[in-house]
CSV table of C-alpha atoms and ligand atoms in Angstrom, one decimal:
chain,number,residue,atom,x,y,z
A,1,MET,CA,15.3,-15.9,4.1
A,2,GLU,CA,13.4,-19.0,3.0
A,3,LEU,CA,14.3,-20.6,-0.3
A,4,SER,CA,12.1,-23.2,-2.1
A,5,LYS,CA,12.9,-25.1,-5.3
A,6,GLU,CA,10.6,-26.2,-8.1
A,7,VAL,CA,7.6,-24.3,-6.7
A,8,SER,CA,4.1,-24.4,-8.4
A,9,LEU,CA,2.9,-20.8,-8.4
A,10,GLN,CA,-0.8,-21.8,-8.8
A,11,SER,CA,-1.7,-20.4,-5.3
A,12,TYR,CA,0.5,-17.3,-5.9
A,13,ASN,CA,-1.4,-15.9,-8.8
A,14,SER,CA,-5.1,-14.9,-9.1
A,15,PHE,CA,-5.4,-16.3,-12.6
A,16,ASN,CA,-4.7,-19.7,-11.0
A,17,ILE,CA,-2.1,-20.7,-13.6
A,18,THR,CA,0.2,-23.6,-12.7
A,19,ALA,CA,3.6,-22.2,-13.7
A,20,ILE,CA,6.7,-23.7,-12.0
A,21,SER,CA,9.4,-21.5,-10.7
A,22,PRO,CA,12.9,-23.0,-10.3
A,23,THR,CA,13.5,-21.0,-7.1
A,24,VAL,CA,11.4,-18.8,-4.9
A,25,TYR,CA,13.1,-16.5,-2.4
A,26,PHE,CA,10.7,-15.6,0.4
A,27,LEU,CA,11.9,-12.4,2.2
A,28,ASN,CA,10.4,-12.1,5.7
A,29,GLU,CA,12.8,-9.7,7.3
A,30,LEU,CA,14.6,-6.6,5.9
A,31,THR,CA,17.9,-8.3,6.8
A,32,ASP,CA,17.0,-11.1,4.3
A,33,LEU,CA,17.6,-8.6,1.5
A,34,GLU,CA,21.3,-8.7,2.2
A,35,GLN,CA,21.3,-12.4,1.7
A,36,LEU,CA,19.7,-12.3,-1.8
A,37,PRO,CA,22.2,-13.5,-4.4
A,38,ASP,CA,23.1,-11.3,-7.4
A,39,LEU,CA,20.4,-12.1,-9.9
A,40,THR,CA,21.3,-9.4,-12.5
A,41,SER,CA,22.3,-11.9,-15.1
A,42,LYS,CA,19.2,-14.2,-14.6
A,43,PRO,CA,15.6,-13.7,-15.4
A,44,PHE,CA,13.6,-13.0,-12.2
A,45,TYR,CA,10.3,-11.4,-11.2
A,46,ILE,CA,9.3,-9.7,-8.0
A,47,LEU,CA,5.8,-11.1,-7.1
A,48,GLY,CA,3.4,-9.5,-4.6
A,49,GLU,CA,0.1,-11.3,-4.2
A,50,GLY,CA,0.0,-12.2,-7.9
A,51,SER,CA,-3.3,-10.3,-8.5
A,52,ASN,CA,-2.0,-8.5,-11.6
A,53,THR,CA,0.3,-11.1,-13.1
A,54,LEU,CA,-0.2,-13.6,-15.9
A,55,PHE,CA,2.2,-16.5,-16.2
A,56,VAL,CA,2.3,-17.2,-19.9
A,57,ASP,CA,4.5,-20.4,-19.9
A,58,HIS,CA,4.4,-23.6,-17.9
A,59,LEU,CA,7.8,-22.5,-16.5
A,60,ALA,CA,8.2,-19.2,-14.6
A,61,PRO,CA,11.5,-17.4,-13.8
A,62,ILE,CA,13.1,-17.1,-10.4
A,63,ILE,CA,10.7,-15.4,-8.1
A,64,ILE,CA,11.4,-12.9,-5.2
A,65,LYS,CA,8.5,-12.7,-2.8
A,66,PRO,CA,8.7,-9.9,-0.2
A,67,ASN,CA,6.6,-10.6,2.8
A,68,PHE,CA,7.6,-7.7,5.1
A,69,LYS,CA,5.0,-6.9,7.7
A,70,GLY,CA,4.1,-4.0,10.0
A,71,VAL,CA,2.0,-0.9,10.2
A,72,ASP,CA,3.1,2.2,12.2
A,73,ILE,CA,0.7,5.2,12.8
A,74,VAL,CA,1.9,8.6,14.0
A,75,GLU,CA,-0.6,11.3,14.9
A,76,LYS,CA,0.4,14.8,13.9
A,77,ASN,CA,-1.5,18.1,14.6
A,78,GLU,CA,-3.3,18.0,11.3
A,79,SER,CA,-2.7,14.6,9.8
A,80,TYR,CA,-1.8,10.9,10.4
A,81,ILE,CA,1.3,9.5,9.0
A,82,VAL,CA,1.0,5.8,8.3
A,83,THR,CA,4.1,3.7,7.4
A,84,VAL,CA,3.2,0.3,6.0
A,85,ALA,CA,5.5,-2.7,5.1
A,86,SER,CA,5.1,-3.8,1.5
A,87,GLY,CA,4.0,-7.4,2.4
A,88,GLU,CA,0.8,-6.2,4.1
A,89,ASN,CA,-2.5,-6.8,2.3
A,90,TRP,CA,-3.9,-3.7,0.7
A,91,HIS,CA,-7.6,-4.2,1.7
A,92,GLU,CA,-6.7,-5.0,5.3
A,93,LEU,CA,-4.8,-1.7,5.4
A,94,VAL,CA,-7.9,0.2,4.2
A,95,ASN,CA,-10.0,-1.6,6.9
A,96,LEU,CA,-7.5,-0.8,9.6
A,97,CYS,CA,-7.3,2.9,8.7
A,98,ILE,CA,-11.2,3.2,8.7
A,99,GLU,CA,-11.2,1.4,12.1
A,100,GLN,CA,-8.6,3.8,13.5
A,101,GLU,CA,-10.7,6.7,12.1
A,102,ILE,CA,-8.1,7.6,9.6
A,103,TYR,CA,-9.9,8.5,6.4
A,104,GLY,CA,-8.9,8.7,2.7
A,105,LEU,CA,-8.5,5.2,1.4
A,106,GLU,CA,-12.2,4.2,1.5
A,107,ASN,CA,-12.6,4.5,-2.3
A,108,LEU,CA,-9.7,2.1,-2.7
A,109,ALA,CA,-11.4,-0.7,-0.7
A,110,LEU,CA,-11.3,-4.3,-1.9
A,111,ILE,CA,-8.5,-3.8,-4.5
A,112,PRO,CA,-6.7,-7.1,-4.5
A,113,GLY,CA,-2.9,-7.2,-3.9
A,114,SER,CA,-0.2,-6.2,-1.5
A,115,VAL,CA,0.8,-2.7,-0.3
A,116,GLY,CA,4.1,-3.0,-2.1
A,117,ALA,CA,2.3,-3.4,-5.4
A,118,ALA,CA,0.2,-0.3,-4.9
A,119,PRO,CA,2.9,2.3,-5.9
A,120,VAL,CA,4.2,0.1,-8.8
A,121,GLN,CA,1.1,0.6,-10.9
A,122,ASN,CA,-0.3,3.5,-8.8
A,123,ILE,CA,-3.6,1.7,-8.0
A,124,GLY,CA,-6.8,3.7,-8.3
A,125,ALA,CA,-10.5,3.4,-8.2
A,126,TYR,CA,-13.6,5.6,-7.9
A,127,GLY,CA,-11.8,8.9,-8.5
A,128,VAL,CA,-8.9,8.2,-6.0
A,129,ASP,CA,-5.3,7.1,-6.7
A,130,PHE,CA,-2.7,5.7,-4.4
A,131,SER,CA,-0.5,8.7,-5.3
A,132,ASP,CA,-3.0,11.1,-3.7
A,133,PHE,CA,-1.8,9.9,-0.2
A,134,CYS,CA,1.8,8.7,-0.8
A,135,VAL,CA,4.5,10.8,0.7
A,136,GLU,CA,7.4,8.5,0.3
A,137,VAL,CA,8.3,5.0,-0.9
A,138,LYS,CA,11.3,3.1,0.7
A,139,TRP,CA,13.1,1.0,-1.8
A,140,PHE,CA,16.0,-1.4,-1.4
A,141,ASP,CA,18.6,-0.8,-4.1
A,142,PHE,CA,20.1,-4.1,-5.4
A,143,ILE,CA,23.3,-2.2,-6.5
A,144,ASN,CA,24.1,-0.2,-3.3
A,145,LYS,CA,22.4,-2.8,-1.1
A,146,ARG,CA,20.8,0.1,0.8
A,147,VAL,CA,17.2,1.3,1.4
A,148,LYS,CA,16.6,4.6,-0.4
A,149,THR,CA,13.7,7.0,0.2
A,150,LEU,CA,11.8,8.3,-2.9
A,151,SER,CA,9.5,11.2,-2.5
A,152,ASN,CA,6.1,11.2,-4.2
A,153,GLN,CA,7.5,13.4,-7.0
A,154,GLU,CA,10.5,11.1,-7.5
A,155,CYS,CA,8.1,8.1,-8.0
A,156,ASN,CA,6.8,9.7,-11.2
A,157,PHE,CA,3.3,8.5,-10.7
A,158,SER,CA,0.8,8.6,-13.6
A,159,TYR,CA,-2.3,6.6,-14.6
A,160,ARG,CA,-1.3,3.0,-13.6
A,161,ASN,CA,2.3,3.8,-13.9
A,162,SER,CA,5.4,4.8,-11.9
A,163,ILE,CA,9.2,4.8,-11.9
A,164,PHE,CA,9.1,1.3,-10.5
A,165,LYS,CA,7.7,0.0,-13.8
A,166,GLN,CA,10.2,2.2,-15.7
A,167,ALA,CA,13.7,3.3,-14.7
A,168,LEU,CA,13.8,1.3,-11.5
A,169,TYR,CA,12.3,-1.8,-13.0
A,170,ASN,CA,13.9,-4.9,-11.4
A,171,LYS,CA,16.7,-2.7,-9.9
A,172,GLY,CA,15.4,-3.1,-6.3
A,173,ILE,CA,12.4,-3.9,-4.0
A,174,ILE,CA,9.8,-1.7,-2.3
A,175,THR,CA,10.1,-2.3,1.4
A,176,GLU,CA,7.7,0.3,2.9
A,177,VAL,CA,5.3,3.0,1.8
A,178,VAL,CA,4.6,6.2,3.9
A,179,LEU,CA,1.1,7.7,3.6
A,180,SER,CA,-0.3,10.9,4.9
A,181,PHE,CA,-4.0,11.5,5.7
A,182,PRO,CA,-5.2,15.0,6.6
A,183,LYS,CA,-7.5,14.9,9.6
A,184,LYS,CA,-9.8,17.3,7.7
A,185,TRP,CA,-11.6,14.8,5.6
A,186,GLN,CA,-14.1,15.1,2.8
A,187,ALA,CA,-15.7,12.2,0.9
A,188,ASN,CA,-14.7,11.9,-2.7
A,189,LEU,CA,-18.0,11.1,-4.4
A,190,SER,CA,-17.2,12.3,-7.9
A,191,TYR,CA,-17.5,8.9,-9.5
A,192,ALA,CA,-20.7,7.5,-10.9
A,193,GLY,CA,-22.2,5.0,-8.4
A,194,LEU,CA,-21.0,7.0,-5.4
A,195,ASN,CA,-23.1,10.1,-6.1
A,196,ASP,CA,-26.4,8.5,-5.0
A,197,LEU,CA,-25.1,8.2,-1.4
A,198,GLU,CA,-26.6,10.3,1.4
A,199,ILE,CA,-25.7,13.9,1.4
A,200,VAL,CA,-22.8,13.5,3.9
A,201,PRO,CA,-21.8,9.9,4.1
A,202,SER,CA,-19.2,8.7,6.6
A,203,ALA,CA,-16.0,7.2,5.4
A,204,ARG,CA,-17.2,3.8,6.5
A,205,GLN,CA,-20.4,4.3,4.4
A,206,VAL,CA,-18.3,5.2,1.4
A,207,MET,CA,-16.2,2.1,1.9
A,208,GLU,CA,-19.2,-0.1,2.2
A,209,LYS,CA,-20.7,1.4,-1.0
A,210,VAL,CA,-17.4,0.8,-2.9
A,211,ILE,CA,-17.4,-2.8,-1.6
A,212,SER,CA,-20.9,-3.3,-2.8
A,213,LEU,CA,-20.2,-1.7,-6.2
A,214,ARG,CA,-17.1,-3.8,-6.7
A,215,SER,CA,-18.7,-7.0,-5.5
A,216,ALA,CA,-21.7,-6.5,-7.9
A,217,LYS,CA,-19.5,-6.0,-11.0
A,218,LEU,CA,-16.1,-7.6,-10.4
A,219,PRO,CA,-15.7,-11.3,-10.0
A,220,ASP,CA,-14.0,-12.5,-6.7
A,221,PRO,CA,-10.7,-14.1,-7.7
A,222,ASN,CA,-11.2,-16.7,-5.0
A,223,VAL,CA,-14.3,-17.9,-6.8
A,224,LEU,CA,-13.5,-17.2,-10.5
A,225,ALA,CA,-9.8,-16.7,-11.4
A,226,ASN,CA,-9.1,-13.2,-12.8
A,227,ALA,CA,-6.7,-10.2,-12.4
A,228,GLY,CA,-9.2,-7.3,-12.3
A,229,SER,CA,-9.1,-5.0,-15.3
A,230,PHE,CA,-7.0,-6.7,-17.9
A,231,PHE,CA,-6.6,-3.6,-20.1
A,232,LYS,CA,-5.9,0.0,-19.3
A,233,ASN,CA,-8.5,2.6,-20.3
A,234,PRO,CA,-7.1,4.1,-23.5
A,235,ILE,CA,-6.3,7.8,-23.8
A,236,ILE,CA,-7.2,9.5,-27.1
A,237,ASN,CA,-7.1,13.0,-28.4
A,238,GLU,CA,-10.0,15.5,-28.8
A,239,ASN,CA,-10.3,14.9,-32.6
A,240,LYS,CA,-10.7,11.2,-32.2
A,241,LEU,CA,-13.3,11.7,-29.5
A,242,THR,CA,-15.3,14.1,-31.8
A,243,ASP,CA,-15.3,11.4,-34.5
A,244,LEU,CA,-16.4,8.7,-32.1
A,245,LEU,CA,-19.2,10.9,-30.6
A,246,ARG,CA,-20.7,11.3,-34.0
A,247,VAL,CA,-21.4,7.6,-34.2
A,248,TYR,CA,-21.5,6.8,-30.4
A,249,PRO,CA,-23.0,9.7,-28.5
A,250,ASN,CA,-23.1,7.7,-25.3
A,251,ILE,CA,-19.4,6.7,-25.2
A,252,PRO,CA,-18.1,7.0,-21.6
A,253,SER,CA,-15.2,9.5,-21.6
A,254,TYR,CA,-13.2,11.3,-18.9
A,255,ARG,CA,-11.3,14.4,-19.7
A,256,GLN,CA,-7.7,14.5,-18.5
A,257,GLN,CA,-5.8,17.5,-17.2
A,258,ASN,CA,-3.6,17.6,-20.4
A,259,GLY,CA,-6.6,18.0,-22.7
A,260,GLN,CA,-6.7,14.3,-23.7
A,261,VAL,CA,-9.6,12.0,-23.0
A,262,LYS,CA,-9.8,8.6,-21.3
A,263,ILE,CA,-12.3,6.2,-22.8
A,264,ALA,CA,-13.8,3.2,-20.9
A,265,ALA,CA,-12.2,0.1,-22.4
A,266,GLY,CA,-14.9,-2.1,-20.8
A,267,TRP,CA,-17.5,-0.2,-22.9
A,268,LEU,CA,-15.4,-0.6,-26.1
A,269,ILE,CA,-15.2,-4.3,-25.5
A,270,GLU,CA,-18.9,-4.7,-24.8
A,271,GLN,CA,-19.8,-2.7,-27.9
A,272,ALA,CA,-17.5,-5.0,-29.9
A,273,GLY,CA,-19.9,-7.8,-28.8
A,274,LEU,CA,-17.5,-9.6,-26.6
A,275,LYS,CA,-19.1,-9.3,-23.1
A,276,GLY,CA,-19.5,-12.9,-21.9
A,277,TYR,CA,-17.5,-14.3,-24.8
A,278,CYS,CA,-15.8,-17.7,-23.9
A,279,SER,CA,-13.2,-19.8,-25.7
A,280,ASN,CA,-10.9,-22.7,-24.5
A,281,GLY,CA,-11.8,-22.3,-20.8
A,282,VAL,CA,-11.2,-18.6,-20.6
A,283,GLY,CA,-13.5,-15.6,-21.3
A,284,VAL,CA,-14.6,-12.0,-21.0
A,285,HIS,CA,-16.6,-11.5,-17.8
A,286,GLN,CA,-20.3,-11.1,-18.2
A,287,ASN,CA,-20.7,-8.1,-15.8
A,288,GLN,CA,-17.5,-6.1,-16.5
A,289,ALA,CA,-16.0,-6.7,-20.0
A,290,LEU,CA,-12.7,-5.2,-18.9
A,291,VAL,CA,-12.0,-8.3,-16.8
A,292,LEU,CA,-10.8,-11.5,-18.5
A,293,VAL,CA,-11.6,-14.7,-16.5
A,294,ASN,CA,-10.1,-18.1,-16.3
A,295,TYR,CA,-12.8,-20.8,-16.0
A,296,SER,CA,-10.7,-23.9,-16.4
A,297,SER,CA,-7.4,-23.4,-18.2
A,298,ASN,CA,-4.0,-24.3,-16.9
A,299,ASP,CA,-2.3,-22.4,-19.7
A,300,GLY,CA,-1.7,-18.7,-19.5
A,301,LYS,CA,-1.3,-18.6,-23.3
A,302,GLU,CA,-5.1,-19.1,-23.6
A,303,ILE,CA,-5.6,-15.7,-21.8
A,304,VAL,CA,-3.0,-14.1,-24.1
A,305,ASN,CA,-4.9,-15.5,-27.1
A,306,LEU,CA,-8.2,-14.2,-25.8
A,307,ALA,CA,-6.6,-10.8,-25.0
A,308,GLN,CA,-5.2,-10.6,-28.6
A,309,TYR,CA,-8.7,-11.4,-30.0
A,310,VAL,CA,-10.3,-8.7,-27.8
A,311,GLN,CA,-7.5,-6.2,-28.8
A,312,GLN,CA,-8.1,-7.0,-32.5
A,313,GLN,CA,-11.9,-6.7,-32.4
A,314,VAL,CA,-11.7,-3.4,-30.6
A,315,LEU,CA,-9.1,-2.2,-33.1
A,316,ILE,CA,-11.3,-3.2,-36.1
A,317,LYS,CA,-14.4,-1.5,-34.7
A,318,PHE,CA,-13.0,1.7,-33.1
A,319,ASP,CA,-9.5,2.0,-34.4
A,320,ILE,CA,-8.3,2.1,-30.8
A,321,LEU,CA,-5.4,-0.1,-29.6
A,322,LEU,CA,-6.0,-1.5,-26.1
A,323,SER,CA,-2.9,-2.2,-24.0
A,324,PRO,CA,-2.9,-4.6,-21.1
A,325,GLU,CA,-2.5,-3.5,-17.5
A,326,VAL,CA,-1.7,-7.0,-16.4
A,327,ARG,CA,2.0,-8.0,-16.4
A,328,MET,CA,3.0,-11.0,-18.6
A,329,VAL,CA,5.7,-13.2,-17.2
A,330,SER,CA,7.4,-16.0,-19.1
A,331,ALA,CA,10.2,-18.3,-18.2
A,332,GLN,CA,12.6,-15.6,-19.4
A,333,GLY,CA,11.1,-12.9,-17.2
A,334,GLU,CA,8.6,-10.2,-17.9
A,335,LYS,CA,7.5,-9.8,-21.5
A,336,SER,CA,5.7,-7.1,-23.4
A,337,PHE,CA,2.3,-8.2,-24.6
A,338,ASP,CA,3.3,-7.5,-28.3
A,339,SER,CA,6.2,-9.9,-28.0
A,340,LEU,CA,3.9,-12.8,-27.1
A,341,LEU,CA,1.5,-12.3,-30.0
A,342,VAL,CA,1.2,-14.7,-32.9
A,343,LYS,CA,0.2,-13.6,-36.3
A,344,ASP,CA,-3.6,-14.2,-36.6
A,345,GLU,CA,-5.5,-14.9,-39.8
A,346,ARG,CA,-8.7,-13.4,-38.3
A,347,VAL,CA,-7.5,-9.9,-38.8
B,1,LIG,N1,-18.7,-0.2,-19.1
B,1,LIG,C1,-19.5,-0.8,-20.0
B,1,LIG,N2,-19.4,-2.2,-20.1
B,1,LIG,C2,-18.6,-2.9,-19.4
B,1,LIG,C3,-17.7,-2.3,-18.4
B,1,LIG,C4,-17.9,-0.9,-18.3
B,1,LIG,O1,-20.3,-0.2,-20.7
B,1,LIG,O2,-18.5,-4.1,-19.6
B,1,LIG,C5,-18.9,1.3,-18.9
B,1,LIG,C6,-19.5,1.6,-17.5
B,1,LIG,O3,-20.9,1.5,-17.6
B,1,LIG,C7,-19.0,2.9,-17.2
B,1,LIG,C8,-17.6,2.9,-17.8
B,1,LIG,O4,-17.6,1.9,-18.7
B,1,LIG,O5,-19.8,3.9,-17.9
B,1,LIG,C9,-16.5,2.7,-16.7
B,1,LIG,O6,-16.8,1.5,-16.1
B,1,LIG,P1,-16.4,1.2,-14.5
B,1,LIG,O7,-16.9,2.3,-13.7
B,1,LIG,O8,-16.7,-0.2,-14.2
B,1,LIG,O9,-14.8,1.4,-14.5
B,1,LIG,P2,-13.6,1.0,-15.5
B,1,LIG,O10,-13.1,2.3,-16.2
B,1,LIG,O11,-14.1,-0.1,-16.4
B,1,LIG,C10,-11.7,1.5,-13.8
B,1,LIG,C11,-10.5,0.7,-13.2
B,1,LIG,C12,-11.0,-0.3,-12.2
B,1,LIG,C13,-11.7,0.4,-11.1
B,1,LIG,C14,-12.9,1.1,-11.7
B,1,LIG,C15,-13.7,2.0,-10.7
B,1,LIG,C16,-8.9,0.7,-15.0
B,1,LIG,C17,-8.1,-0.1,-16.0
B,1,LIG,N3,-9.8,0.1,-14.3
B,1,LIG,O12,-12.5,0.5,-14.5
B,1,LIG,O13,-9.8,-0.9,-11.6
B,1,LIG,O14,-12.2,-0.5,-10.1
B,1,LIG,O15,-12.5,2.1,-12.7
B,1,LIG,O16,-13.0,3.1,-10.4
B,1,LIG,O17,-8.6,1.9,-14.8
B,1,LIG,C18,-8.4,-2.8,-11.8
B,1,LIG,O18,-7.5,-2.0,-12.1
B,1,LIG,O19,-8.2,-4.0,-11.7
B,1,LIG,C19,-9.7,-2.3,-11.6
B,1,LIG,C20,-10.8,-3.1,-11.4
C-alpha cells in the first residue's frame, strides 16, 4: 500500500477542484486491504476516477483509492464470463470486450470512470444499465476483513442506485465485478439516436454511434471540467405528467415498469432558460443542460451554488425538485446536497 500526505486532488476529480486530502491510501494489491487502518471513527471517502464527485471544500477527507487491475475472460457454451478488477477503466473494458467479440456493453461506451464505480451508481446509457450484465460483485468487508460475494439481486440495483450507496455505504470496498454476456447477441437500439442506424448494425457500429452521440453532446472532461449528468432524471406520477402535458405537449418522458414516469431533467433545465447560463466561472453546458461545467473556478461551492440556482428555477417553473446524481464531498466526508444549501433570497 502506498500512502501520501497533504495531496492535492485536482488531478483526481473531473471537476478539476483543488481540494487537499490529509492522507490518500492507494491500494494496488488485494493484500493492501489488510493493511488499511480502522477508519470507522474518521471521515473518509472511497474515490474511483473522480468523474462523479464534487469536492465542496478546500479540504477533503481521508481518501481511499483502489487501483486493483486485471481482466479474466472465461468462455462457456452459451456465454462469456468476464471478471474485472475495480481499478480498471470502464471505457477500456468496453473496448476490450468488443475487440474480443464479446458483445453487450457497446451502449455504455465512453462513460467516464472506473469499473468499481459502475455498480455503485448502476451506470447506464442508451437503454442499457450495468445491472443488465452483472452477475456478482466482490466486496471487501471492513468489519470481517474478508471479500464477500454479492449476487445481482443482493446489490439492489435501481436507477443510478445500489446497496453500495445505501446499507453498505463506506462499510467496504468493491474489488471485482463479474459480468456475463450471452453469445447470442442482439443490438439494443431502443434509444432515440440509435434507431437511425442500419437495419442490423454490428456491436462495433453501435459503439461507434454511441461514441459519436456522446462526443457531440457531452463535454470531454479533459477539455472542459465536468462530471457528466449533474442531476438525476426525476420520476413523477401519471397525474403530474397529465398536468404537464397540457402545457408542454412535447415534454420528453419515459414510462417506468411501476407505472411512474421519468422526465428528462436536461429538457426541464433548458425550458427554464438556463442552457448556456454562466456565473462565477461555472455554468450549464450549452449542448446538454443536464451537465454543469467548471470553466475556471477552484471552488466546488460555486458548482453547489449553481446547482442550487438550477434546482430553484426548475422548481419554480415545473414544481419538480431535481436531485443531484453527483456525490458531494466535504472535509467531513460525503454530504447530502440539501445540507450544503444556503438560504437564498432569489426564491
Ligand atoms: N434534452 C433537452 N435539452 C437538453 C438536454 C436534453 O431538451 O439540454 C432532451 C433531449 O432532447 C432528449 C431528452 O432530453 O429528448 C433526453 O436527453 P438525452 O438523450 O441527452 O439523455 P438524458 O436523459 O439527458 C441520460 C443519462 C446520461 C446518458 C444519456 C443517454 C441520467 C441522469 N443521464 O441523460 O448519463 O448518457 O441518458 O442514455 O440518467 C451521466 O450519467 O453522466 C450521463 C451522461
